[in-house]
Coordinates of C-alpha atoms in Angstrom, one line a residue:
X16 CA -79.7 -235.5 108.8
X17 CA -81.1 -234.4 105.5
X18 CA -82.6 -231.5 105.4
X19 CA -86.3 -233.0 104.8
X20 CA -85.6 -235.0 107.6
X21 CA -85.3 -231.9 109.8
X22 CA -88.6 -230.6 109.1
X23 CA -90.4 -233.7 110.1
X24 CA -90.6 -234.5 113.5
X25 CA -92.8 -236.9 115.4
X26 CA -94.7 -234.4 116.5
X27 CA -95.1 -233.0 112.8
X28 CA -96.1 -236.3 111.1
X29 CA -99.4 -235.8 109.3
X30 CA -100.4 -236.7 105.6
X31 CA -99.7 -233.6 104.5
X32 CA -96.6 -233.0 105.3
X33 CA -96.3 -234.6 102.1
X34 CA -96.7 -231.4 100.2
X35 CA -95.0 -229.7 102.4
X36 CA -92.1 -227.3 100.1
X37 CA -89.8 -230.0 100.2
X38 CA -91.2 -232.7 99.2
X39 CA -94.1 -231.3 97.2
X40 CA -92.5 -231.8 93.9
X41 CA -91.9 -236.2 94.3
X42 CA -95.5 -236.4 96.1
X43 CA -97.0 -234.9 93.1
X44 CA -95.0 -237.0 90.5
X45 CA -95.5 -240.0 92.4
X46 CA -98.8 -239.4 93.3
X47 CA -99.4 -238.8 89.9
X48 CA -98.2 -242.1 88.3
X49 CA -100.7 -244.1 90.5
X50 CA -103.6 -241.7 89.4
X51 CA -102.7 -242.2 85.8
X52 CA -103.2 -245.6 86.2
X53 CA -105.9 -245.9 88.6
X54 CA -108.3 -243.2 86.8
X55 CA -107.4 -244.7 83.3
X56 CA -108.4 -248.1 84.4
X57 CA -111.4 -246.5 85.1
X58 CA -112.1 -244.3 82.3
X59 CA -111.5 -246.7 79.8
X60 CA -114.2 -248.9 81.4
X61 CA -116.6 -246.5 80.6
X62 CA -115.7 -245.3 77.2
X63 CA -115.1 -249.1 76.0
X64 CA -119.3 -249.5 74.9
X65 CA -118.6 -245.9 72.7
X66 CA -115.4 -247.5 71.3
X67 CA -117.0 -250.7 70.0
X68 CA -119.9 -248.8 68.7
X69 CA -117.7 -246.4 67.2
X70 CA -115.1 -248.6 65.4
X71 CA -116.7 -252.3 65.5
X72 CA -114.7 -255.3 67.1
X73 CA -117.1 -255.7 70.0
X74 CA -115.7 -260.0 70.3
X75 CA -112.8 -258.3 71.5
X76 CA -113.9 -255.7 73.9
X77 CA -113.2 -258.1 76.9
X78 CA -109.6 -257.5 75.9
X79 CA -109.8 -253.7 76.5
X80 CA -109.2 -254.7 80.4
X81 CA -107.3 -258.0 79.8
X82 CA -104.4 -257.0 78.1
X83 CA -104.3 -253.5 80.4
X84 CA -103.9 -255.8 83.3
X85 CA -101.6 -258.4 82.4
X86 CA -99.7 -255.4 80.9
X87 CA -99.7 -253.5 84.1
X88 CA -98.3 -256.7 86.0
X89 CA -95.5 -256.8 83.3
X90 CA -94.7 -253.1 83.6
X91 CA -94.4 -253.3 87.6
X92 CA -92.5 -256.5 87.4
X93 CA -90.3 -254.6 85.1
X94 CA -89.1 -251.8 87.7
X95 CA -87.5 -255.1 89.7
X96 CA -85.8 -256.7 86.9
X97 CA -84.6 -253.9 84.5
X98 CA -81.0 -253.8 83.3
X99 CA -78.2 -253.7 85.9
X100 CA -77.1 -250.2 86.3
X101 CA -80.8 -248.4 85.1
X102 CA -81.7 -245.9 87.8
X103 CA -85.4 -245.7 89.1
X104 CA -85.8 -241.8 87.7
X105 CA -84.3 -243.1 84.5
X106 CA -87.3 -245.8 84.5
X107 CA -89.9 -243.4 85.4
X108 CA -89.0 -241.2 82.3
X109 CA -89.8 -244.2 80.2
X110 CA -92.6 -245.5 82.2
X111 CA -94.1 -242.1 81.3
X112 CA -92.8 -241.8 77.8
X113 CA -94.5 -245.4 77.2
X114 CA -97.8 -244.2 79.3
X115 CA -97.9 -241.6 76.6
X116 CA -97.1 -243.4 73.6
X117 CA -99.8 -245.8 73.9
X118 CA -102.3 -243.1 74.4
X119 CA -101.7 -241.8 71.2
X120 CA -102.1 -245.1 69.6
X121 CA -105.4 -245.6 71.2
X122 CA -106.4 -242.1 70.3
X123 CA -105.6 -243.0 66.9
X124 CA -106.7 -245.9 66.6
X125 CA -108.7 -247.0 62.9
X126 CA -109.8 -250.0 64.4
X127 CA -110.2 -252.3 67.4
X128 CA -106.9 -254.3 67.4
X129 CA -104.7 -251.4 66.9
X130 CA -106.6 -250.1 70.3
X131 CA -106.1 -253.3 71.8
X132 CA -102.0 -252.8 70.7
X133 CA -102.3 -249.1 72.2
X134 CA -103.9 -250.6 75.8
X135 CA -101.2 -252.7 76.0
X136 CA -98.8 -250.1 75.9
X137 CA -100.5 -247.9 77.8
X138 CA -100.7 -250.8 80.2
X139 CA -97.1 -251.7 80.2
X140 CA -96.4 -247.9 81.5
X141 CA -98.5 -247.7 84.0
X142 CA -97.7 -250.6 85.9
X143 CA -94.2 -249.7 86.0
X144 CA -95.1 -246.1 87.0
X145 CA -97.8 -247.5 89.9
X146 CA -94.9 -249.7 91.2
X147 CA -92.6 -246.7 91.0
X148 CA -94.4 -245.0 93.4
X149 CA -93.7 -247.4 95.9
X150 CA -89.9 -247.9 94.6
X151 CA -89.4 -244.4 95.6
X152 CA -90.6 -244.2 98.6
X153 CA -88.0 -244.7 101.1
X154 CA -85.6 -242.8 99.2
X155 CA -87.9 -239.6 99.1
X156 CA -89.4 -239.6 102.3
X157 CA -87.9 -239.9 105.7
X158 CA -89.1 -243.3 107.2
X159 CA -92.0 -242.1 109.5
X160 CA -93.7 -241.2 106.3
X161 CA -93.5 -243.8 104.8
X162 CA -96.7 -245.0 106.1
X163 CA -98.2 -241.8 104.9
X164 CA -97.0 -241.8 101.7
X165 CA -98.6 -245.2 101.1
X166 CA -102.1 -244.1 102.3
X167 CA -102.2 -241.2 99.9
X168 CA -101.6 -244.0 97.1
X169 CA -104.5 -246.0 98.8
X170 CA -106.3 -243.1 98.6
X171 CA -105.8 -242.1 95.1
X172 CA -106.9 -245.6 93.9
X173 CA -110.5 -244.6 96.0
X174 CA -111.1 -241.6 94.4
X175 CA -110.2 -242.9 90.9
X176 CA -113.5 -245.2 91.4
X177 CA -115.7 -242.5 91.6
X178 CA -113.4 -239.5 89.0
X179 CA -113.0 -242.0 86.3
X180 CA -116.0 -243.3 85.1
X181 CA -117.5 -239.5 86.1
X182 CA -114.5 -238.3 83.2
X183 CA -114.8 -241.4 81.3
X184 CA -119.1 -239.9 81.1
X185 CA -117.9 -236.7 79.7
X186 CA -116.2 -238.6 76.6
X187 CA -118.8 -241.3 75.6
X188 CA -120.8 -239.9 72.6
X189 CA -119.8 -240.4 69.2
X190 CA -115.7 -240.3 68.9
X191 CA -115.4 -237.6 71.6
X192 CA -114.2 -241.5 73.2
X193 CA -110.5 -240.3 71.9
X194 CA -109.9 -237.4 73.4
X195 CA -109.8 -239.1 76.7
X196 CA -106.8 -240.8 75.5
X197 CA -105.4 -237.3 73.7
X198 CA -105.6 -235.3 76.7
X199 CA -103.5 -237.5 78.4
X200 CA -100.6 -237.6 75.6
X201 CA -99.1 -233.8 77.0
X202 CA -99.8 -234.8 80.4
X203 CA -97.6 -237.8 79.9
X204 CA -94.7 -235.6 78.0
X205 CA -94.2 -233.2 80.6
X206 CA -94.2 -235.6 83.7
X207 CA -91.6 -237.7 81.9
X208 CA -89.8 -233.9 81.2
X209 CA -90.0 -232.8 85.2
X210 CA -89.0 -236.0 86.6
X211 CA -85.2 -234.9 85.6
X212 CA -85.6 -232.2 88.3
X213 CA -88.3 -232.9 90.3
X214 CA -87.4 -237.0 91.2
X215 CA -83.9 -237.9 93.2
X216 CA -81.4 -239.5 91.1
X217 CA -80.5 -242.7 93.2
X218 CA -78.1 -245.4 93.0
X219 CA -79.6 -249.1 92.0
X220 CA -78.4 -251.1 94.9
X221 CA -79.8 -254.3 93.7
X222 CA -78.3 -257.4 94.2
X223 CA -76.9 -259.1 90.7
X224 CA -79.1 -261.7 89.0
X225 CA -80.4 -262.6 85.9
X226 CA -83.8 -261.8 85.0
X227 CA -86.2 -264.6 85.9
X228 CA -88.2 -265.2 82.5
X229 CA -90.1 -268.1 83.4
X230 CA -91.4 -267.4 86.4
X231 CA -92.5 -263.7 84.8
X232 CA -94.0 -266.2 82.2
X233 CA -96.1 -268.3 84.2
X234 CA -97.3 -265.1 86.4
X235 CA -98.4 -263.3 83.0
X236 CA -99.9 -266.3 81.8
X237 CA -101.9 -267.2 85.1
X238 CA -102.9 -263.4 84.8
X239 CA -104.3 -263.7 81.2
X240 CA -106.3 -267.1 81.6
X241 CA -107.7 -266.0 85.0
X242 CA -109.1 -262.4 83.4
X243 CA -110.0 -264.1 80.4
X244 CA -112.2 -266.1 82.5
X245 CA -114.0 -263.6 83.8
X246 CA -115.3 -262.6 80.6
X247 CA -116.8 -265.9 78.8
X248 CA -120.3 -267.6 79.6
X249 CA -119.5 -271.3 79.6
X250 CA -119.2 -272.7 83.2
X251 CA -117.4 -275.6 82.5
X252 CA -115.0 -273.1 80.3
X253 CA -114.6 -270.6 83.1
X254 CA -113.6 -273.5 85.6
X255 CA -111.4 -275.1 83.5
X256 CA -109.3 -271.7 83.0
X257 CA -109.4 -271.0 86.0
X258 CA -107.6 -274.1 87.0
X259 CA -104.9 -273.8 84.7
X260 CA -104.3 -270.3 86.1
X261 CA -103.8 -271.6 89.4
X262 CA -101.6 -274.3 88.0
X263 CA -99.6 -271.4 86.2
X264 CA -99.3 -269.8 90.0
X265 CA -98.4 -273.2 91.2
X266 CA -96.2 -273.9 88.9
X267 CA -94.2 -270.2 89.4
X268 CA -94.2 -270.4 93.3
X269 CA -92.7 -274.1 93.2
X270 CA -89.6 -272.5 90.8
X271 CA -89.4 -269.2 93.3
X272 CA -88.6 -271.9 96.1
X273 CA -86.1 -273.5 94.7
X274 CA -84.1 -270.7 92.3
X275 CA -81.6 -268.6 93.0
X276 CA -82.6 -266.4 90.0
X277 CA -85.9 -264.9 92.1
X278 CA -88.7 -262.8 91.1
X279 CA -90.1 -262.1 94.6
X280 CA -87.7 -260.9 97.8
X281 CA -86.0 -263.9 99.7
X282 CA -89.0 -266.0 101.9
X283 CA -91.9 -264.2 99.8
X284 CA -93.1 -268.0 98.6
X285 CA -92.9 -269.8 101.8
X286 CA -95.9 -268.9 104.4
X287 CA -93.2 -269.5 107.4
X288 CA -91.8 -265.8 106.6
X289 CA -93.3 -263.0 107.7
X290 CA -92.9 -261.1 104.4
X291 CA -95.1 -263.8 102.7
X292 CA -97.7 -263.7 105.4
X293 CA -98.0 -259.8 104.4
X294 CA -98.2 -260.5 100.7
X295 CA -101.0 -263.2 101.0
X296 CA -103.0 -260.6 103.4
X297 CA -102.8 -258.2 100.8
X298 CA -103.6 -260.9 98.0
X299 CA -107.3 -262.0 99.8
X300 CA -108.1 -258.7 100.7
X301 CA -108.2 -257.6 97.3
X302 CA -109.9 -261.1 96.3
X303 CA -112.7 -260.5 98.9
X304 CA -113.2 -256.8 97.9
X305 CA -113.7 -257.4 94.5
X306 CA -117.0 -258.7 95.1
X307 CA -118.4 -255.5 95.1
X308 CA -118.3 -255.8 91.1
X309 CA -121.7 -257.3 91.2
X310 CA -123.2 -255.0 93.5
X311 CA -124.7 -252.3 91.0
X312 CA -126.2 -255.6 89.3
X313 CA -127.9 -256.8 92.4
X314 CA -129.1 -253.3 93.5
X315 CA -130.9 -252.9 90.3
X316 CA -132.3 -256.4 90.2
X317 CA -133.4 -256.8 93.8
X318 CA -134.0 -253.9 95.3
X319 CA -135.1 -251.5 92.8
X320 CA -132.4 -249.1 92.5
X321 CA -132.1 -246.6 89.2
X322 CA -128.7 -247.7 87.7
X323 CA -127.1 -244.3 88.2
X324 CA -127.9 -244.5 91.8
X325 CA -126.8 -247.5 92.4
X326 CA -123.4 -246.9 90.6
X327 CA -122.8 -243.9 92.8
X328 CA -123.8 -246.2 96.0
X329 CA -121.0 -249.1 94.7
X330 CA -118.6 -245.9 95.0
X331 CA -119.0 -246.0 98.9
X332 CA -116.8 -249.2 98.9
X333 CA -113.9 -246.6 97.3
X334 CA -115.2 -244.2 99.6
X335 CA -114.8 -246.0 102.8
X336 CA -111.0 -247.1 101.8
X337 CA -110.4 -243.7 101.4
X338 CA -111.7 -242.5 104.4
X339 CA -110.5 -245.5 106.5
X340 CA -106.7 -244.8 105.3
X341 CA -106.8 -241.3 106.2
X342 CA -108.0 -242.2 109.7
X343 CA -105.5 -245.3 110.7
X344 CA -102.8 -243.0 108.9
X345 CA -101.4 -242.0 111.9
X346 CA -101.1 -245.2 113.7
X347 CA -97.9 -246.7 114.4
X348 CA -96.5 -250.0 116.1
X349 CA -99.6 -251.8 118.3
X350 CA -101.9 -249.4 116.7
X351 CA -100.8 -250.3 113.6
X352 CA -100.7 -253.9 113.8
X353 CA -104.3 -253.9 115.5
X354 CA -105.8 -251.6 112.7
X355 CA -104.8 -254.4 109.9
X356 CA -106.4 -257.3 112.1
X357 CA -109.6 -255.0 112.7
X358 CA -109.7 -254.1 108.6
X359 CA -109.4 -257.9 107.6
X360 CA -112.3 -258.8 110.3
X361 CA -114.5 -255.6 109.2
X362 CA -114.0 -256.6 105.4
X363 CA -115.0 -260.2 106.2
X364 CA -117.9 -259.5 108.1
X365 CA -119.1 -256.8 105.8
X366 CA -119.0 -259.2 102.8
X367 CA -120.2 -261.7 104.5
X368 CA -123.0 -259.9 105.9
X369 CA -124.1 -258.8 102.4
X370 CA -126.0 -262.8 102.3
X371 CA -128.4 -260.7 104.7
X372 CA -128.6 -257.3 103.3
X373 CA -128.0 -257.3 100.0
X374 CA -130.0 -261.1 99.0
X375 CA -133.0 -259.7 99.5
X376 CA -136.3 -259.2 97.5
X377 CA -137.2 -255.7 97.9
X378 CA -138.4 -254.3 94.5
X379 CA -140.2 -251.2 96.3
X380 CA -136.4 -250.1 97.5
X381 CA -137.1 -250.6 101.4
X382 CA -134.8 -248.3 103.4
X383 CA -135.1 -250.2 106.3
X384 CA -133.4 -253.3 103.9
X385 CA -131.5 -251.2 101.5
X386 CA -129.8 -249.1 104.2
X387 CA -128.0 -251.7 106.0
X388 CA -126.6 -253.1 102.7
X389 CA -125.5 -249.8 101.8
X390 CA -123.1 -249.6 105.3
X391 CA -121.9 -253.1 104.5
X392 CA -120.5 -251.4 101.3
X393 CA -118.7 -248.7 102.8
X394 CA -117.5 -250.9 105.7
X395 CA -115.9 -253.7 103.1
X396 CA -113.7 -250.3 102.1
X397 CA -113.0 -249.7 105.5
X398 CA -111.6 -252.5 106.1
X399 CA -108.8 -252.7 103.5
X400 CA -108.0 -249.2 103.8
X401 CA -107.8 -249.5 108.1
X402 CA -104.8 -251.9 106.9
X403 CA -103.2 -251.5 103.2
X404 CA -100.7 -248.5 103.9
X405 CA -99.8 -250.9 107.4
X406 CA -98.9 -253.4 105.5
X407 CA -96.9 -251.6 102.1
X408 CA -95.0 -249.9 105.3
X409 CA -94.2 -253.3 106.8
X410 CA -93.1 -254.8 103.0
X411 CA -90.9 -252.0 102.4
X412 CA -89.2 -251.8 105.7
X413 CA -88.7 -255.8 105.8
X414 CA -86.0 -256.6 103.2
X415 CA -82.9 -255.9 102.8
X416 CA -81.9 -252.6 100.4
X417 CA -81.1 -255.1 98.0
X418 CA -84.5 -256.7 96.9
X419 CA -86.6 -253.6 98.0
X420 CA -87.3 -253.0 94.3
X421 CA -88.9 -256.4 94.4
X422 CA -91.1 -256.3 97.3
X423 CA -92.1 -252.7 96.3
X424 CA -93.0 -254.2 92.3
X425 CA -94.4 -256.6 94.4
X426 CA -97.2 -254.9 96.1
X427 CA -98.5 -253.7 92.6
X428 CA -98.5 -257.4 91.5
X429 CA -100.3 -259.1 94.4
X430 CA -102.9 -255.9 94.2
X431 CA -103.8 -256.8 90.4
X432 CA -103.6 -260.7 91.2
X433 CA -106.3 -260.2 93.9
X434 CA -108.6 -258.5 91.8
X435 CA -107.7 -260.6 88.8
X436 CA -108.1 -263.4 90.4
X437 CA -111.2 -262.0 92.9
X438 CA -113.1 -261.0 89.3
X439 CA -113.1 -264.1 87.6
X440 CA -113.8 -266.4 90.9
X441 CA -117.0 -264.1 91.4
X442 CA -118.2 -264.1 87.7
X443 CA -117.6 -268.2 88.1
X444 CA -120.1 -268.3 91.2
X445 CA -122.7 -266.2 90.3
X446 CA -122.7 -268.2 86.8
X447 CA -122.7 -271.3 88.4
X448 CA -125.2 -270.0 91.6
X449 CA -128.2 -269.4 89.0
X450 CA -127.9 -265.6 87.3
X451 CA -128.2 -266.2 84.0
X452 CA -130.4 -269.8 84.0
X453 CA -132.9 -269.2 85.7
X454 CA -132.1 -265.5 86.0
X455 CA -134.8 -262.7 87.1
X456 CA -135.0 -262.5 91.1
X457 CA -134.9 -266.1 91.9
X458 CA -131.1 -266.5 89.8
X459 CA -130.5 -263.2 91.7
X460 CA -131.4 -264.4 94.7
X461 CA -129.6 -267.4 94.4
X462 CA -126.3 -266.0 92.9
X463 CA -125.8 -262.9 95.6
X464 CA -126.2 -265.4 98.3
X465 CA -123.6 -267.7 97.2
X466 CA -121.2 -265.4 96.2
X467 CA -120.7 -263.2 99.4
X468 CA -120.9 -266.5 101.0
X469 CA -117.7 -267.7 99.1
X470 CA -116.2 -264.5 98.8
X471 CA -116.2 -264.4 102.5
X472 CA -113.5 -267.5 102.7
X473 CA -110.6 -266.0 101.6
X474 CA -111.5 -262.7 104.0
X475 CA -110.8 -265.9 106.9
X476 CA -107.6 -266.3 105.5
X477 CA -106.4 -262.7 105.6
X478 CA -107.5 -262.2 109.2
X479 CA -105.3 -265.5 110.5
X480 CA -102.4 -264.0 109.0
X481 CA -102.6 -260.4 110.2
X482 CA -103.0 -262.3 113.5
X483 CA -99.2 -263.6 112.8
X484 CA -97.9 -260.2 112.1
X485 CA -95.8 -258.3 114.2
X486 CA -96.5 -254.9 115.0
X487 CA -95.4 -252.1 112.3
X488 CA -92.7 -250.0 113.5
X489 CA -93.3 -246.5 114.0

């Protein structure tokens, strides 16, 4: 027994015996990696109007987030496939090397496509260092942390809704945009410097293969047509990119059945395994949640809400997962498996009950109609973060040692899918429900009741498979 492992007993399990002396050093550098690419996705939201202004290309600010998405996908498909032989610390000191690098080009920048090249970059390292974290995790931390470890990460992804665009503010006059990619240049360096001493050099025990280039193909390309849709006007546009997205997904699933050369762990594509029941939770939670994109739009427009308020009232969604993970952190086998069938109901229901709530006229700002609207929010986060560590625990601990850098690249993947996918199906119904033609409070009207309707669906889909799912080990 190691000697980490001696220090945590049953009785000592907690989320912070994650910083205890031992394992201090790993929490921080893997905690670290998923807030470098949770706040920057963040951040970069907010400064994008400054850049634009400041260096022109504004037909091409949409790609700002596209390309950092699809690049993010590439980079945490990356930690699964890299060369034979390539050890995960060895991949997080280029992960962070390329974080850096592409920081510095953005900060650099003379003009809009160089940022554009510089996001991608920056993308591409952060996605492998966001599926790092999860890569490590059973070779730092004893197994009854695991679960732990995985609702800090939740966690981090909460806060980073509310600290980025408060330090993406602080850096949106003038230029002042490219120092929030400078300061994290040094930041970068030294992580990728530490990780030598302060990350465990561990053998890659994964089984042989060749690295499967179509279906990474397909994925990236169902990735960039589905976020591209949610950033043009044309219905019939949106709809028709959408489709050939889901054709791309198609397409890649019906390969992963049939090759030998896989991109997922063994049984992720077929819906009899239990593994692929976990990862198509995890997919329509994040679908459902982001929903919530169109809430600061709707509070503004129906119920009368300033727009700073009603940013800082969309941050109770991140709140609540926050909260919610740090509460069900300490459940374990029928706990466990009970708090991820509760999360996907509560999500459901909350989203759902937002055709109530949040549909309403109320110009004057009602409390009695705003307030329940407001608990819907926080609730939606409760009910992925009841579940989401649950079920990373239950990937990780599922598959053999051999694909466990797939499953664990995996979880990044399905989390950006969902949204990706979640983004552009929203900004297709409200389009199509009446927001921009005929617009003002009728379009409003119209649009928030259809799309928390229809965003509601896939919630239906996440609760009959957690109902499937054994219960998590302890």
């Amino acid at each position: 027994m190691s000697s980490v492992e001696q220090t945590v007993t049953p009785k000592s399990i907690s989320v912070f015996s994650l910083f205890s002396p031992a394992l201090l050093p790993a929490t921080l550098m893997l905690g670290g990696g998923v807030a470098l690419y949770a706040v920057e996705a963040y951040i970069t939201a907010t400064i994008a109007p400054s850049i634009v202004r400041d260096i022109g290309g504004l037909e091409l600010f949409s790609w700002m987030i596209t390309l950092f998405v699809a690049a993010g996908v590439l980079g945490s498909i990356t930690v699964a496939t890299r060369p034979r032989g390539v050890g995960l610390r060895t991949v997080y000191v280029a992960a962070a090397l390329i974080f850096g690098a592409g920081n510095l080009i953005c900060a650099i920048a003379p003009a809009i496509q160089v940022v554009l090249a510089g996001r991608a970059v920056q993308g591409f390292g952060a996605g492998m260092l966001a599926a790092l974290a999860y890569a490590f995790i059973r070779f730092v931390y004893p197994q009854p942390l695991w679960r732990k470890a995985s609702t800090l990460y939740a966690a981090i992804w909460g806060v980073a809704t509310v600290l980025g665009p408060t330090l993406g503010g602080l850096f949106s006059q003038g230029s002042a945009w490219r120092e929030a990619f400078v300061i994290l240049v040094p930041l970068a360096g030294l992580m990728a410097l530490s990780s030598r001493w302060l990350l465990p050099r561990v053998d890659d025990d994964r089984a042989q293969q060749k690295t499967p280039v179509l279906q990474i193909a397909l994925l990236l390309a169902a990735v960039l047509l589905m976020s591209f849709a949610g950033t043009i006007e044309p219905i019939s546009s949106k709809i028709t990119l959408v489709a050939i997205s889901m054709a791309s997904i198609s397409a890649m699933l019906a390969i992963e059945r049939k090759s030998a050369n896989r991109l997922l762990p063994q049984g992720a594509v077929m819906l009899g395994r239990p593994i692929s029941r976990l990862y198509l939770t995890m997919f329509t939670l994040m679908m459902v949640l982001t929903s919530d994109i169109y809430i600061p739009y709707f509070l503004q427009t129906l119920h009368g809400v300033a727009p700073l308020v009603s940013g800082y009232l969309v941050a109770l969604v991140a709140l609540g997962w926050t909260l919610a993970a740090f509460f069900s952190a300490s459940f374990s086998g029928k706990q466990a498996g009970v708090s991820i069938i509760v999360g996907c109901v509560l999500e459901t229901a909350a989203t759902a009950s937002l055709i109530l709530f949040l549909a309403r006229d109320n110009p004057s700002g009602d409390l009695a109609l705003l307030g329940p609207a407001v608990v819907a929010m926080f609730l939606m986060g409760c009910g992925v973060g009841l579940g989401w560590a649950h079920l990373v625990t239950k990937v990780i601990g599922l598959v053999d040692s051999s694909e466990q850098d797939k499953a664990s690249a995996a979880i990044s993947t399905v989390q950006s899918l969902g949204g990706a996918f979640g983004s552009s199906l929203a900004g297709v119904i409200v389009n199509s429900a009446g927001l921009a033609d005929p617009g003002d409070i009728t379009g409003s009207l119209s649009a928030a009741t259809w799309l928390y309707a229809l965003m509601a669906l896939p919630g239906l889909i996440a609760i009959a498979m957690s109902l499937t799912l054994k219960p998590v080990s302890a």
